[in-house]
Each structure stands twice: as structure tokens, then as C-alpha cells.
Coordinates of C-alpha atoms and ligand atoms in Angstrom, one line a residue:
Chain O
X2 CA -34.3 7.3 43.0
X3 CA -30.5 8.0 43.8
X4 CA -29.5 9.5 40.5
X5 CA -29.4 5.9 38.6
X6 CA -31.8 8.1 35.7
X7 CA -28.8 8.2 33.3
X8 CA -26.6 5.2 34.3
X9 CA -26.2 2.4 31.8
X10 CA -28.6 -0.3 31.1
X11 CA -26.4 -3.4 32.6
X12 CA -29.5 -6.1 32.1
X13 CA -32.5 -5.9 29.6
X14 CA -35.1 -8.3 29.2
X15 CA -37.5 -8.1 26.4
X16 CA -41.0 -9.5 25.7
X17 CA -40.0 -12.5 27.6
X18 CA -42.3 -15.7 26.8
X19 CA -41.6 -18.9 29.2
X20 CA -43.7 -21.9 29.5
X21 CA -43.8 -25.6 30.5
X22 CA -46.6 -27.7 28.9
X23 CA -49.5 -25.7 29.3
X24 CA -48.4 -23.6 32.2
X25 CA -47.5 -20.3 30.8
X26 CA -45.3 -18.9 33.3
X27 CA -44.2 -15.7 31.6
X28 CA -46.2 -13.7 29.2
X29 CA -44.1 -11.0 27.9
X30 CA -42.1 -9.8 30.6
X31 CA -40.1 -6.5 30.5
X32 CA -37.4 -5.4 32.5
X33 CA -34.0 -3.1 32.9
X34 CA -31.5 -2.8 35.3
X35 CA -28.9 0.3 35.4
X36 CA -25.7 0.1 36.4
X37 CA -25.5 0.5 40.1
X38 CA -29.5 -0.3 40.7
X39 CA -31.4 -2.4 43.1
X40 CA -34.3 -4.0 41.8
X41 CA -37.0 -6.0 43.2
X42 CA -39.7 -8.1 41.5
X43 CA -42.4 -9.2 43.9
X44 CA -44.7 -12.0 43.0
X45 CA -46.9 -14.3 45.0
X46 CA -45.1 -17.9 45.2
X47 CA -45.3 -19.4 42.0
X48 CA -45.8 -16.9 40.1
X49 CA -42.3 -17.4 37.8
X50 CA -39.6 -15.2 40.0
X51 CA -37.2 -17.7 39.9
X52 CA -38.0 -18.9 36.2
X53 CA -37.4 -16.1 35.5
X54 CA -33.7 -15.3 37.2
X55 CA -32.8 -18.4 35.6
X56 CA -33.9 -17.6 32.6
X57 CA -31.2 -14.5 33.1
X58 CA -28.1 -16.8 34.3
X59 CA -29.3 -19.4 31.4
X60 CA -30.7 -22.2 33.7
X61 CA -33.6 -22.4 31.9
X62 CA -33.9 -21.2 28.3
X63 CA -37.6 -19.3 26.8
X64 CA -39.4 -19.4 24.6
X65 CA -39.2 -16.1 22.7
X66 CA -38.0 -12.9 23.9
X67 CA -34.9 -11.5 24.8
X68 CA -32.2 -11.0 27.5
X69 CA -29.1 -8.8 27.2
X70 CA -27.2 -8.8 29.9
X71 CA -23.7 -6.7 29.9
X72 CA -24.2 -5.9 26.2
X73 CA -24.7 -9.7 25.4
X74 CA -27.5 -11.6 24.3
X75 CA -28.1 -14.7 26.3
X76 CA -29.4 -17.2 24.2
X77 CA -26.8 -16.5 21.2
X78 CA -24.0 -17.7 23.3
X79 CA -22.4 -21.1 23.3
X80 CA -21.3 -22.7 26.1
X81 CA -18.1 -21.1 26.4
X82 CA -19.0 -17.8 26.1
X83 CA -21.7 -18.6 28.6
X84 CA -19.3 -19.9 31.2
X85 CA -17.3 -16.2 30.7
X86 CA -20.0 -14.4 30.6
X87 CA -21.5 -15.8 34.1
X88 CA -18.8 -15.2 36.4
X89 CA -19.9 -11.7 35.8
X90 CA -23.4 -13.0 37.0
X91 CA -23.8 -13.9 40.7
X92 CA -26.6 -16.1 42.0
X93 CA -27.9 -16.3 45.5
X94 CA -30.3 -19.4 45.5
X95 CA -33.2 -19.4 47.4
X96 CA -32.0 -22.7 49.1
X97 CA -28.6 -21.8 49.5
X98 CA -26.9 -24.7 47.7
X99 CA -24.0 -25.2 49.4
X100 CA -22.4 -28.5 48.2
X101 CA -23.4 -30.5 51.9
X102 CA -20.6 -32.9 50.9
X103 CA -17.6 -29.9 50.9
X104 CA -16.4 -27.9 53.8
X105 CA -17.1 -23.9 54.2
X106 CA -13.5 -23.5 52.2
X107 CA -14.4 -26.2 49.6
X108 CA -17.7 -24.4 49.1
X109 CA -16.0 -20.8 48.0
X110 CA -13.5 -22.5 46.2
X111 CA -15.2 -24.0 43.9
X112 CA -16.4 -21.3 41.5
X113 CA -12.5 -20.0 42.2
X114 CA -11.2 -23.1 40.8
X115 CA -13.3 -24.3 38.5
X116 CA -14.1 -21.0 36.4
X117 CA -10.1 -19.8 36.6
X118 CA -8.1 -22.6 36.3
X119 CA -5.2 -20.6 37.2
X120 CA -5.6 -19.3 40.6
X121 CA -3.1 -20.6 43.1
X122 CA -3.1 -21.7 46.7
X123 CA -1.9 -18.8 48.5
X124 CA -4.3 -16.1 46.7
X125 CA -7.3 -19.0 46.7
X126 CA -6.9 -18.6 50.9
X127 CA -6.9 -15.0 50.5
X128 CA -9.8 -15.0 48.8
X129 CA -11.8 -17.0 50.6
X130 CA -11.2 -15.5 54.0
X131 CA -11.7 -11.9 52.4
X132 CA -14.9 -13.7 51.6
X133 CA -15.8 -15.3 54.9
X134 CA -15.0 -12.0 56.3
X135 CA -17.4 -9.7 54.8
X136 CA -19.6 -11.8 56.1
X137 CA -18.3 -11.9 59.8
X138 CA -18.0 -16.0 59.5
X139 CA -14.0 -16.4 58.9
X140 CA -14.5 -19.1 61.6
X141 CA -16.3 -21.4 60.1
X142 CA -13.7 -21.8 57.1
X143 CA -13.5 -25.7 57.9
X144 CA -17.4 -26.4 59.0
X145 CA -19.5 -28.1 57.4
X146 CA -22.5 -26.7 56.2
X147 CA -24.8 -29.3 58.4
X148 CA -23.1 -27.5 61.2
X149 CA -24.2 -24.1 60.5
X150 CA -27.4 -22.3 61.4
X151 CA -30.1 -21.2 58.9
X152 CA -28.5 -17.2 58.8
X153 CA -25.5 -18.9 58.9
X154 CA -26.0 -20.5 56.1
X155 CA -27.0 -17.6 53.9
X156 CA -24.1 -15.8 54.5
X157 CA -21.6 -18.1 53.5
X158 CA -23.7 -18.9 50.1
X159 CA -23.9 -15.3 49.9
X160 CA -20.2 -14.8 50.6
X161 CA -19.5 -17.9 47.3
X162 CA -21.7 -15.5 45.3
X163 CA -19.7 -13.0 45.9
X164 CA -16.2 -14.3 46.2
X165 CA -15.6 -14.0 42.1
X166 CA -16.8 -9.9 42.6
X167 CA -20.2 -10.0 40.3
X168 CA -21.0 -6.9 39.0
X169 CA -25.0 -8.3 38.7
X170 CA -26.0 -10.3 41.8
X171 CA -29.8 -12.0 41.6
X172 CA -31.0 -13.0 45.2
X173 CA -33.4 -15.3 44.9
X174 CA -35.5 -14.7 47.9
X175 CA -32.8 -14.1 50.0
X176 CA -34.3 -13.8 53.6
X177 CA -37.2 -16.6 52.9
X178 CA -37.4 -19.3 55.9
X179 CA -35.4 -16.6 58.3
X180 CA -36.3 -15.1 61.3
X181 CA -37.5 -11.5 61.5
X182 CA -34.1 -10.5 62.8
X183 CA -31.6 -12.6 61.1
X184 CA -33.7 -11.4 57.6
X185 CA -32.9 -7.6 59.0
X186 CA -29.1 -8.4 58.9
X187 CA -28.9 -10.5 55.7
X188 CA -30.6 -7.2 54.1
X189 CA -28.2 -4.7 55.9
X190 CA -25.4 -7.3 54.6
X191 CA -26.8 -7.2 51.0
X192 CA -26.8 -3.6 50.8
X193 CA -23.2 -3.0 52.5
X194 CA -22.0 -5.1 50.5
X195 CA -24.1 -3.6 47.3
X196 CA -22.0 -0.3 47.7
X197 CA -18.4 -1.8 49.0
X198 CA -18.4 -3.6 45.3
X199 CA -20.9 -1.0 43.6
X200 CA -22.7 -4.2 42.1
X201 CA -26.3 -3.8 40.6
X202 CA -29.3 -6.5 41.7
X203 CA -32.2 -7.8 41.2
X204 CA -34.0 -9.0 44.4
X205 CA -36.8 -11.9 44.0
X206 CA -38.9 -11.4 46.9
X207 CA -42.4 -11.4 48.6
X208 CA -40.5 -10.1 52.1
X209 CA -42.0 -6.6 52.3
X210 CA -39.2 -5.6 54.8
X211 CA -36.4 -6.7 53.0
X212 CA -37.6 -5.1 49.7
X213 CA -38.1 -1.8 51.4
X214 CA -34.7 -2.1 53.1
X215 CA -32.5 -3.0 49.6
X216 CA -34.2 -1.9 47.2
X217 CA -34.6 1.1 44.7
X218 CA -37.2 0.3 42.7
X219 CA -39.4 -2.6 42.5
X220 CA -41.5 -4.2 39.5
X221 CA -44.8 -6.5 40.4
X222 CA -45.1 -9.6 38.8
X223 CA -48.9 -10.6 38.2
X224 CA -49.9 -12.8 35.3
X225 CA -46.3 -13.1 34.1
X226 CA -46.2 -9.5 32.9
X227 CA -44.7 -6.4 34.9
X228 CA -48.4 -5.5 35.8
X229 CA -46.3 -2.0 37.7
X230 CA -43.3 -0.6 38.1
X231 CA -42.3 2.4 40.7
X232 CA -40.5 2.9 43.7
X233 CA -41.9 1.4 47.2
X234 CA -43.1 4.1 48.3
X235 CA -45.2 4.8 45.0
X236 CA -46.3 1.2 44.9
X237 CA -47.7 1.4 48.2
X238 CA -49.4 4.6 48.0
X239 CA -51.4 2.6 45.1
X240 CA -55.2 2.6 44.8
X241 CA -55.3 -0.2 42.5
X242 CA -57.1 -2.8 44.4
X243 CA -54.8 -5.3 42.3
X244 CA -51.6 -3.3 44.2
X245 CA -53.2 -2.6 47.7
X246 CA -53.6 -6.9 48.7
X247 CA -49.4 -7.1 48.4
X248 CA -48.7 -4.2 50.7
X249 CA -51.1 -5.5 53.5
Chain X
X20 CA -56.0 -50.9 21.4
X21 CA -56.2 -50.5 25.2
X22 CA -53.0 -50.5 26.7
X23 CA -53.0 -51.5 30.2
X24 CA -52.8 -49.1 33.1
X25 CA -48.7 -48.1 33.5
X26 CA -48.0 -49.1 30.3
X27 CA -47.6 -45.3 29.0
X28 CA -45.5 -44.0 32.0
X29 CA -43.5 -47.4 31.8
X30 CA -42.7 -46.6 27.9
X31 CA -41.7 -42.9 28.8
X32 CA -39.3 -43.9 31.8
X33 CA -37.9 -46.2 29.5
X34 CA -37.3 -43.2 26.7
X35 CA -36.1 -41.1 29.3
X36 CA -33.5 -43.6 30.4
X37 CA -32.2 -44.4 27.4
X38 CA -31.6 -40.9 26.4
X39 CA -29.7 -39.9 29.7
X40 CA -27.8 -43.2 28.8
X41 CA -26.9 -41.9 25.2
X42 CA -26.3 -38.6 26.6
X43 CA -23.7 -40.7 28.9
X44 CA -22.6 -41.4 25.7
X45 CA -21.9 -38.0 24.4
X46 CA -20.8 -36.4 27.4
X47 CA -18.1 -39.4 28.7
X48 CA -15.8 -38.9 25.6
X49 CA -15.8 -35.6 25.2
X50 CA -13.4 -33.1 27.0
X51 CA -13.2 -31.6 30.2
X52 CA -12.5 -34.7 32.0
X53 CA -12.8 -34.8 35.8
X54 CA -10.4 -36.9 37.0
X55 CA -9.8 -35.7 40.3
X56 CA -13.6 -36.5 40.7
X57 CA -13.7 -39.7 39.1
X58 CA -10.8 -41.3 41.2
X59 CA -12.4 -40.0 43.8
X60 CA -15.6 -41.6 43.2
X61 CA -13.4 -44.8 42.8
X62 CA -12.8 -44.9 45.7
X63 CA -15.9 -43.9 47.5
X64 CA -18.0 -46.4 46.0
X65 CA -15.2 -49.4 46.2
X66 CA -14.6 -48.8 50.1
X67 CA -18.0 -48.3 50.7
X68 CA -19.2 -52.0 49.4
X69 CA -16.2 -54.0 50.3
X70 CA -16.9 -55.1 53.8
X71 CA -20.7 -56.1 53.1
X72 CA -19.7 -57.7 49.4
X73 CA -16.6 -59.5 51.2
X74 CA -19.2 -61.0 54.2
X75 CA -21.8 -61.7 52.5
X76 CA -19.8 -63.3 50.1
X77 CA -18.2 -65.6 52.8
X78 CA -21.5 -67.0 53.8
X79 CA -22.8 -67.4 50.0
X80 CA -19.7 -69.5 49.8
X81 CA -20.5 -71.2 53.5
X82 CA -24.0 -71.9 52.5
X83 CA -23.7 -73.4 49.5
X84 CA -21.6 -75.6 50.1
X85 CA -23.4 -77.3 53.1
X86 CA -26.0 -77.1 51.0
X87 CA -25.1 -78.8 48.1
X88 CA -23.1 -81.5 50.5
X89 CA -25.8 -84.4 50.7
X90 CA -27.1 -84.1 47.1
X91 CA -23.9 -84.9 45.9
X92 CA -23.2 -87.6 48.6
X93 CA -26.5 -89.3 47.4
X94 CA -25.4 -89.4 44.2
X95 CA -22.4 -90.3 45.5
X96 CA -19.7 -88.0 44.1
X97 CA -18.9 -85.9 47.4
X98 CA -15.3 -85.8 45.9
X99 CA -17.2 -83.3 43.2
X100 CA -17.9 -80.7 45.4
X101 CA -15.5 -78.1 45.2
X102 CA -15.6 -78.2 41.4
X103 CA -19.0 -78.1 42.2
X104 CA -19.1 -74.7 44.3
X105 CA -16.2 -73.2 42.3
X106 CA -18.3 -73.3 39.4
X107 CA -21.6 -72.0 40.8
X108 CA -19.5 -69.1 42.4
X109 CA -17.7 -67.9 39.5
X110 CA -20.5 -68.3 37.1
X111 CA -23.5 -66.6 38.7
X112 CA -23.3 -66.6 42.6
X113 CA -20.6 -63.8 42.7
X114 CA -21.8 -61.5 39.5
X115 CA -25.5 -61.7 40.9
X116 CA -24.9 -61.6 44.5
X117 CA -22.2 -59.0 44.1
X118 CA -24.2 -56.9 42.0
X119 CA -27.0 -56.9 44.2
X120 CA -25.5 -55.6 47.4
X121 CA -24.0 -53.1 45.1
X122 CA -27.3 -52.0 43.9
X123 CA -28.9 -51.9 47.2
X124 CA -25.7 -50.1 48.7
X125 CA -23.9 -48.5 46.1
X126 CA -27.1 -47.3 44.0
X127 CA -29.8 -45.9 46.5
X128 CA -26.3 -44.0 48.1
X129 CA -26.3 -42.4 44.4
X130 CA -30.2 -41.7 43.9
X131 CA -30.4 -40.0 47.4
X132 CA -27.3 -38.2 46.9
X133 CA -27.7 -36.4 43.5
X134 CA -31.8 -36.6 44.5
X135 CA -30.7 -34.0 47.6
X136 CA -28.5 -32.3 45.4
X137 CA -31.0 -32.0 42.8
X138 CA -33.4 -30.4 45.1
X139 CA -31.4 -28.2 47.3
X140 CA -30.4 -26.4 43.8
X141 CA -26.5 -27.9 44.4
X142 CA -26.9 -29.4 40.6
X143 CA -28.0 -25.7 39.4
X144 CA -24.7 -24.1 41.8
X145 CA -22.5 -26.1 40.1
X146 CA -23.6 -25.4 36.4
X147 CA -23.6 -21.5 37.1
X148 CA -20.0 -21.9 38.3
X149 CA -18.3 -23.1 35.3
X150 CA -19.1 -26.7 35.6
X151 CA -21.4 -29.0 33.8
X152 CA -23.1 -31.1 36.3
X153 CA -23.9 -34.3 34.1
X154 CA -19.7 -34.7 33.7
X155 CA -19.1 -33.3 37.2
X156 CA -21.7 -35.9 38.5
X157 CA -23.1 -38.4 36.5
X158 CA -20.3 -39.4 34.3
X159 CA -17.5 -39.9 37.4
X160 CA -20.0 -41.7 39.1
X161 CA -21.4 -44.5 36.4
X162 CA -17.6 -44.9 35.0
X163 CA -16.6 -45.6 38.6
X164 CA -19.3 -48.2 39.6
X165 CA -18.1 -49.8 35.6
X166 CA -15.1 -49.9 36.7
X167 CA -15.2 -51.1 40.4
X168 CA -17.8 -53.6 40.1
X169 CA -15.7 -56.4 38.2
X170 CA -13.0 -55.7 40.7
X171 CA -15.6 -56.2 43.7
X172 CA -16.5 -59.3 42.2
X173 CA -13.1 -60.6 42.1
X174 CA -12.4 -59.9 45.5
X175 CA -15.9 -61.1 46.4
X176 CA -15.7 -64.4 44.3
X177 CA -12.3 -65.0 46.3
X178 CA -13.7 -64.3 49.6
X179 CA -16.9 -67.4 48.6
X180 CA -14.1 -69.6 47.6
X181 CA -12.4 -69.2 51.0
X182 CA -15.9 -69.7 52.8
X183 CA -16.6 -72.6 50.6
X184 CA -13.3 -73.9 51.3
X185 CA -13.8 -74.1 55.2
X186 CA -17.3 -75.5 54.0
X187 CA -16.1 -78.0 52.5
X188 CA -13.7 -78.8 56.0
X189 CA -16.5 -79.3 58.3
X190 CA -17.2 -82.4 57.9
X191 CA -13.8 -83.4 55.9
X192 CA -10.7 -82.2 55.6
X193 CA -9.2 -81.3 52.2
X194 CA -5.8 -79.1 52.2
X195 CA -6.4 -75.7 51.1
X196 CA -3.7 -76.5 48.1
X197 CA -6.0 -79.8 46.9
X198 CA -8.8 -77.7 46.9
X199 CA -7.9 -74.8 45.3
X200 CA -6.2 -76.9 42.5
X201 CA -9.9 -78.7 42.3
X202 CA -11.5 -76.0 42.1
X203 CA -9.4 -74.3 39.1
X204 CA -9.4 -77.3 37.1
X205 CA -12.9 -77.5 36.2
X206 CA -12.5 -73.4 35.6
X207 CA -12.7 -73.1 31.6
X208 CA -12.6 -70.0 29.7
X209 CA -16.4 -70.3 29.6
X210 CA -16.7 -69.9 33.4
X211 CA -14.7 -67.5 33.9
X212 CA -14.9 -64.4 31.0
X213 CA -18.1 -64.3 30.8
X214 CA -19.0 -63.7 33.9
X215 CA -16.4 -61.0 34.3
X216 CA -17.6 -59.2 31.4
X217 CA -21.2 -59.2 32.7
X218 CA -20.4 -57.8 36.0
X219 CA -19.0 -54.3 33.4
X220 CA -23.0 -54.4 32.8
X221 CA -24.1 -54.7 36.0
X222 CA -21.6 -51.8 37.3
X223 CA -22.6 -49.6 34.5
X224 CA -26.8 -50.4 34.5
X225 CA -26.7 -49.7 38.6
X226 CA -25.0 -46.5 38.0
X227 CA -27.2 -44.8 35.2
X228 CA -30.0 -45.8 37.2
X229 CA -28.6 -44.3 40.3
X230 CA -27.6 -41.4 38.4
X231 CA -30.9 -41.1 36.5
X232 CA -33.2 -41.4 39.4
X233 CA -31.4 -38.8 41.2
X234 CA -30.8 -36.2 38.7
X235 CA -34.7 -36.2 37.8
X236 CA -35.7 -36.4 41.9
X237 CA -39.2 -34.1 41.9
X238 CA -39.4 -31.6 44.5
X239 CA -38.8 -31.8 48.4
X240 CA -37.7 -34.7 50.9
X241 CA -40.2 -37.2 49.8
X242 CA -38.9 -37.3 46.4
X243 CA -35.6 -37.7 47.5
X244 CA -36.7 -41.1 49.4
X245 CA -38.3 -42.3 46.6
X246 CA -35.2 -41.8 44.2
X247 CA -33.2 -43.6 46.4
X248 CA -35.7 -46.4 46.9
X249 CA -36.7 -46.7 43.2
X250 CA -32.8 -46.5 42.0
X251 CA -32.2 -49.4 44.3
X252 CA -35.8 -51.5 42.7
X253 CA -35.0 -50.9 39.0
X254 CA -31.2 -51.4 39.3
X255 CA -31.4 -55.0 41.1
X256 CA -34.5 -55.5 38.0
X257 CA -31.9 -54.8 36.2
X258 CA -29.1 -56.7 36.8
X259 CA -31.4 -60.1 36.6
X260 CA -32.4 -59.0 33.0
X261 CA -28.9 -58.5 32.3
X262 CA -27.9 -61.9 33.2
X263 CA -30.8 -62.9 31.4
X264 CA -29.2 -61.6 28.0
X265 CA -25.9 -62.7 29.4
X266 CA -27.0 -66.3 29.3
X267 CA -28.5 -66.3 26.0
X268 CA -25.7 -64.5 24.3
X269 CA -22.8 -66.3 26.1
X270 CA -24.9 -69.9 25.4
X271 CA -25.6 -68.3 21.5
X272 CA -21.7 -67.4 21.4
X273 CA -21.0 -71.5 22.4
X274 CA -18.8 -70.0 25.4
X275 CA -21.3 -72.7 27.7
Ligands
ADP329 N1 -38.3 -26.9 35.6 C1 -39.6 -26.7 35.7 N2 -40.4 -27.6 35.0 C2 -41.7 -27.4 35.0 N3 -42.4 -26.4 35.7 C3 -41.7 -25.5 36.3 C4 -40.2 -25.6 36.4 N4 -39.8 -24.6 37.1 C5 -40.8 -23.9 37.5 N5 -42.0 -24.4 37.1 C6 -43.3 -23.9 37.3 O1 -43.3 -22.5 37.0 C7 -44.1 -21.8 37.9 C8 -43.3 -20.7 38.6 O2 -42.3 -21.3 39.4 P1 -41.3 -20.4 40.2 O3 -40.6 -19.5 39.3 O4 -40.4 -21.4 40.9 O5 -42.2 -19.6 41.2 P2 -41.7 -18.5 42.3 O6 -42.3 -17.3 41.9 O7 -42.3 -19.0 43.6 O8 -40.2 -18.6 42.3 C9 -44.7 -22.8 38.9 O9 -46.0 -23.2 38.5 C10 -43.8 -24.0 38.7 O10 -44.5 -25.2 38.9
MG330 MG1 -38.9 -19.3 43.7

């Protein structure tokens, strides 16, 4: 691991409980993320990844546990704080969800103008097309999203993620759907962008590949517990025959 | 007791609606407001339903009045029939007919909308960036089809007078001036409030149901399609029940 040993705990999640009816979801989960970290949790589809990011960004609220994220306790906050507290918190969804009835500029503007009331014209532009560039789209400022491609697409939702400067980013399943190549470049596009803004992450996946290419460490989500925890490497040297099917 | 089959999802759905409605409620009043949004939705929804209220209006108005034509000339009071027409118009042709078209257009537009939104995570975007969806959403929208329905029935009821009026000219001629001063003389206060102040009702129940079909879509395409299509089933349910309370209470009231 690259020296993160003594860094800051940014995120902590605690004996995490989460369940709907009788589908227990999450069953005690634990997890930490230092400053500066990229983490994965793999899990086989269904298995509560994305309950439980949203749990994190409070989408969803549990049961019983508890999430600290940036020194403050999630579920204490009211909506205010909340608001505040989550423009600190990025959130690449799984489907994107760019607003398909807004422009590419409409899109990144919106967290601009609806979290900072203040922000003017001129330095809203700049933003946005500092935005579109680190993603190599500045072009597309006045497409619609209908018009773009799938990879297309995932940039410029990744680029609105990034456009308030996070300092935690949750992908959730960020190169799901994509082709072999185009997941190659969002995952070399996640991590230059991981170290131009020095954010930390936790990456939802079951993409092998990208895991190995962003992350550096990685927890397995079996059962809604972290069954393991370890770097890739360590995980995939594993002789645990509940490891070995995931790395196959 | 046995209940019959349905009965227990019918009972929730109608618990579920009635606390999005109250949370409506709670949420329209309170600050932030989204104007920009709301006026915005204003005009959306009023642009989007004038050209098929205005014709279908025109024939409602066309129709009935060749229709009503040799009843009234049996009974030998042809002279009647623009007071006739006005009245049916104003009272319940226009609110109902009006209210209709807007639920098939105005509501299934709503249910697929925030259905697509809904599942393509655009509802959960919006709430992570500083924005609570249910105003953002919901509340510009049903305030806007409150508002804008009335106004489409105006223009609507207008539009039926004008195709009544060439009605009544096919097979007599009547001066537009005559006509109109027929038709507005046998307009009371009965006719006329009422039926404005049901077509709030309408506006408001096909929006919550638009709203509330949308923002509770279930997973992938298909439930999108059924949102839409279900939005446009309750909300034209619902306007008929409406203006089955509207008659009782207005008739209770001694407004008939
Ligand atoms: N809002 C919800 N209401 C009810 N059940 C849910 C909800 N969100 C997720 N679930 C259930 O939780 C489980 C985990 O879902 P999810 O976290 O989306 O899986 P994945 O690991 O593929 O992201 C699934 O069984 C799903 O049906
Ligand atoms: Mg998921």
C-alpha cells in the first residue's frame, strides 16, 4: 500500500445494519477509508453495494450502526447540515443520471447553482469547461445527453461529480455496461483524476479489471459483512474457496 | 371476513396516495420555493394541451349542437338551443372533457417523465445536489396543472361556444351578437362558479396522480410504461368521481 498506513481516517462505517422487510441487506458492515485511499468493495449483483453507498451520502438511512464521514456522523445531521456536508461527497451513479431534459452545460450546472447560490455566470462557464475538459468532452457543452455515447456519457456524469472538487468520490460501478476498452479509459480517467485533486474513493464494483487498475485495497462483500479485506493481489492469492470463485 | 381479491392492494394505494398528497401539503408551503421551475412547468403543461383541448373542444361544441337540434324542434323550442348548448358547455362538457384530454396528455407526460427519472437515478442526482426532489418536482408540477387547468377550460369552453355557434348556423342563421347574448342570459352564478371551481380539482387530482405514479415507478422500462399508463387510468377515474362530489355538494349548497 502506497504509504496511506498513517493517513487520516476520512470515512468510517461501523456495525452497519440495513434492511427492507425481511431482506436483510447489510449485517454489520465495517469499513474505513484514509485520506488519499482507493477502496473497492466487490460483491456479486445484489448483494447491497449500492445500499450501502447510499447509505454513506444519506439516500437511504439504516437501521443501526454508524457512518462518520469527514468527522461527522451522518444520521445526526439535519437537512442543512446534510446539504453542506455532501458537496464534500461526490457520487458517480451507476446509471449516470444525467437530467435527459438539460443540456451537457445545464447538467454541470446544476449542483453549481443549486448548492452555492452565489456563483456567477462568468466563473459558472469556467467551471464547467474546466470540467468538460478533464474529461476531453469540452465539445459537447450544448448536447444533449440522448446524443452522447455510452463512455460518453460516463464522463460527463463523471465530470458533474467532480465539478464541486469532492474530497470523497463513491463510483458506483463505474465501468458497468461499457466496452472492454472504453471501461480501460474511464479507469485511467478515475485515477488521473484521483491524484490531480488528491481525492479518496470508494469503488463499487464486480469489474475485476477496473478494480485492479484503481484501486488500493479492496474489501468483499459476502452476506452483508466484510467477509475480507487486503490488497488485490492478496485477495487473489487466496485459498479460501469462498475468495477463489470472484477472481475466476 | 373475506375481502375480495384487490381489495388489500387497492386500500394501500389509496394510503399511499393520500400521504404523498399530505406530504404535498407540507412540502408546497414551506420554503425554498422553485419558482423558476414552477413557471416553467406553467408553461410546459399549458402549451402542451392547448391545441388538442382547443379542437376537441370545437367539435364537442359542433356535435352537440346538431345533436341536440331535432329534439328541441320536436318539442318545438329550436329557438332554445343556444341557451341550451351554452349551459351543457359550461356546466359539465368543458370541465369533463377538458379534464380528460388533460389527463390523458398532461398526466401520462408526468408519470413517464418522473417514472424515467425515477429509474435512471435522476430523482437521487438531484437530492445529492442540494435539491429536494419532491419541491424540485412534484410540487412545481401539481401547482401548475391547479393552476392551468381552469384557465384551459376557459379557453376551451370559449372555443365549444364558437363551434356551437357555427352549429347552430347550419341550418339557420343567428348573428354571432344574438347568440352570444342568448347564450349568457340563461348563464347564472350556478352555471358558471361551480364548474370553475371543480376544474381547481381536476387540475390538482391529475397532477398528484401523475406525480405519484412516477415518483414510485418500480424498476426498468416496463415500469416506466405502466406509470404512465396507470397515471392516465386513475386520473380520468378520478376526475368523474370528482364531479361526482361536485354535483352533490354544489346541488347540497342550492347553487343548482
Ligand atoms: N429502495 C429499496 N427498497 C427495497 N429493496 C431494496 C431497495 N434498494 C435495494 N434493495 C434491495 O437490496 C438488495 C441489494 O441491492 P443493491 O445494493 O442495489 O445491490 P448491488 O450490490 O447490485 O448494488 C437487493 O436485494 C435489492 O432488491
Ligand atoms: Mg448496484
Amino acid at each position: 500500500m502506497n504509504g496511506n498506513e498513517n493517513k487520516e481516517v476520512v470515512l468510517l462505517i461501523r456495525n452497519l445494519y440495513k434492511s427492507f422487510g425481511s431482506n436483510k441487506v447489510l449485517n454489520g458492515f465495517n469499513l474505513a477509508l484514509k485520506k488519499g485511499e482507493n477502496l473497492a468493495v466487490l460483491g456479486k449483483s445484489g448483494s447491497g453495494k449500492s445500499v450501502l453507498i447510499k447509505c454513506i451520502i444519506g439516500l437511504l438511512y439504516p437501521d443501526e450502526g454508524e457512518i462518520t464521514v469527514l468527522g461527522q456522523s451522518i444520521q445526526s445531521l439535519n437537512q442543512d447540515e446534510l446539504d453542506h456536508l455532501r458537496v464534500k461527497i461526490g457520487f458517480l451513479f451507476q446509471s449516470n443520471a444525467l437530467y435527459d431534459s438539460m443540456t451537457v452545460r445545464e447538467n454541470l450546472e446544476f449542483p453549481l447553482r443549486r448548492h452555492w447560490m452565489e456563483v456567477n455566470n462568468t466563473k459558472a462557464h469556467e467551471l464547467v469547461m474546466e470540467a468538460l475538459e478533464n474529461v476531453g468532452l469540452a465539445d459537447t457543452v450544448n448536447k444533449m445527453p440522448a446524443e452522447l455515447s455510452g463512455g460518453m456519457r460516463k464522463r460527463i456524469a463523471l465530470a458533474r461529480t467532480l465539478i464541486l472538487q469532492p474530497e470523497i468520490i463513491l463510483y458506483d460501478e463505474p465501468t458497468t455496461g461499457l466496452d472492454p476498452i472504453t471501461s480501460k479509459e474511464i479507469s485511467e480517467l478515475m485515477n488521473h483524476l484521483q491524484k490531480k485533486y488528491n481525492t479518496s474513493s470508494i469503488i463499487i464494483s464486480h469489474d475485476m479489471n477496473c478494480i485492479q487498475r484503481t484501486s488500493d485495497r479492496m474489501i468483499l462483500l459476502i452476506d452483508g459483512v466484510a467477509y475480507k479485506e487486503g490488497s488485490f493481489d492478496e485477495l487473489k492469492g487466496s485459498d479460501d474457496p469462498v475468495i477463489q470463485p470472484y477472481f475466476e | 371476513m373475506k375481502l375480495p381479491p384487490n381489495t388489500h392492494r387497492f386500500i394501500e394505494e389509496a394510503g399511499a396516495i393520500t400521504a404523498f398528497t399530505s406530504r404535498f401539503f407540507r412540502e408546497a408551503f414551506r420554503p425554498r420555493y422553485e419558482w423558476n421551475a414552477f413557471l416553467n412547468q406553467c408553461y410546459i403543461i399549458g402549451y402542451k394541451s392547448l391545441p388538442l383541448v382547443g379542437l376537441t373542444g370545437f367539435i364537442m361544441g359542433l356535435v352537440l349542437t346538431m345533436q341536440l337540434r331535432p329534439s328541441l324542434i320536436d318539442y318545438g323550442v329550436e329557438s332554445e338551443l343556444p341557451a341550451m348548448v351554452g349551459i351543457a358547455i359550461i356546466r359539465e362538457i368543458g370541465p369533463v372533457i377538458t379534464a380528460l384530454i388533460f389527463a390523458g396528455k398532461i398526466g401520462s407526460s408526468i408519470g413517464a417523465e418522473l417514472g424515467s427519472m425515477k429509474v435512471t437515478e435522476q430523482i437521487d442526482a438531484m437530492e445529492v445536489s442540494g435539491t429536494n426532489p419532491f419541491k424540485y418536482l412534484v410540487v412545481t408540477r401539481v401547482l401548475a396543472t391547479t393552476l392551468m387547468l381552469p384557465i384551459l377550460v376557459l379557453l376551451g369552453d370559449a372555443i365549444s361556444l364558437y363551434g356551437a355557434y357555427l352549429g347552430v348556423n347550419i341550418k339557420s342563421t343567428t348573428s354571432f351578437h344574438l347568440y352570444f347574448t342568448q347564450v349568457f342570459d340563461n348563464l347564472s352564478f350556478g352555471d358558471v362558479v361551480p364548474a370553475f371551481v371543480k376544474s381547481y380539482f381536476f387540475g390538482f387530482a391529475v397532477g398528484i396522480i401523475g406525480c405519484f405514479k412516477g415518483f414510485n415507478s418500480s424498476k426498468g422500462t416496463e415500469g416506466v410504461g405502466k406509470s404512465a399508463n396507470s397515471a392516465v387510468v386513475v386520473g380520468s377515474l378520478l376526475v368523474f368521481i370528482l364531479d361526482l362530489i361536485a354535483v352533490q355538494v354544489t346541488d347540497l349548497l342550492g347553487l343548482n
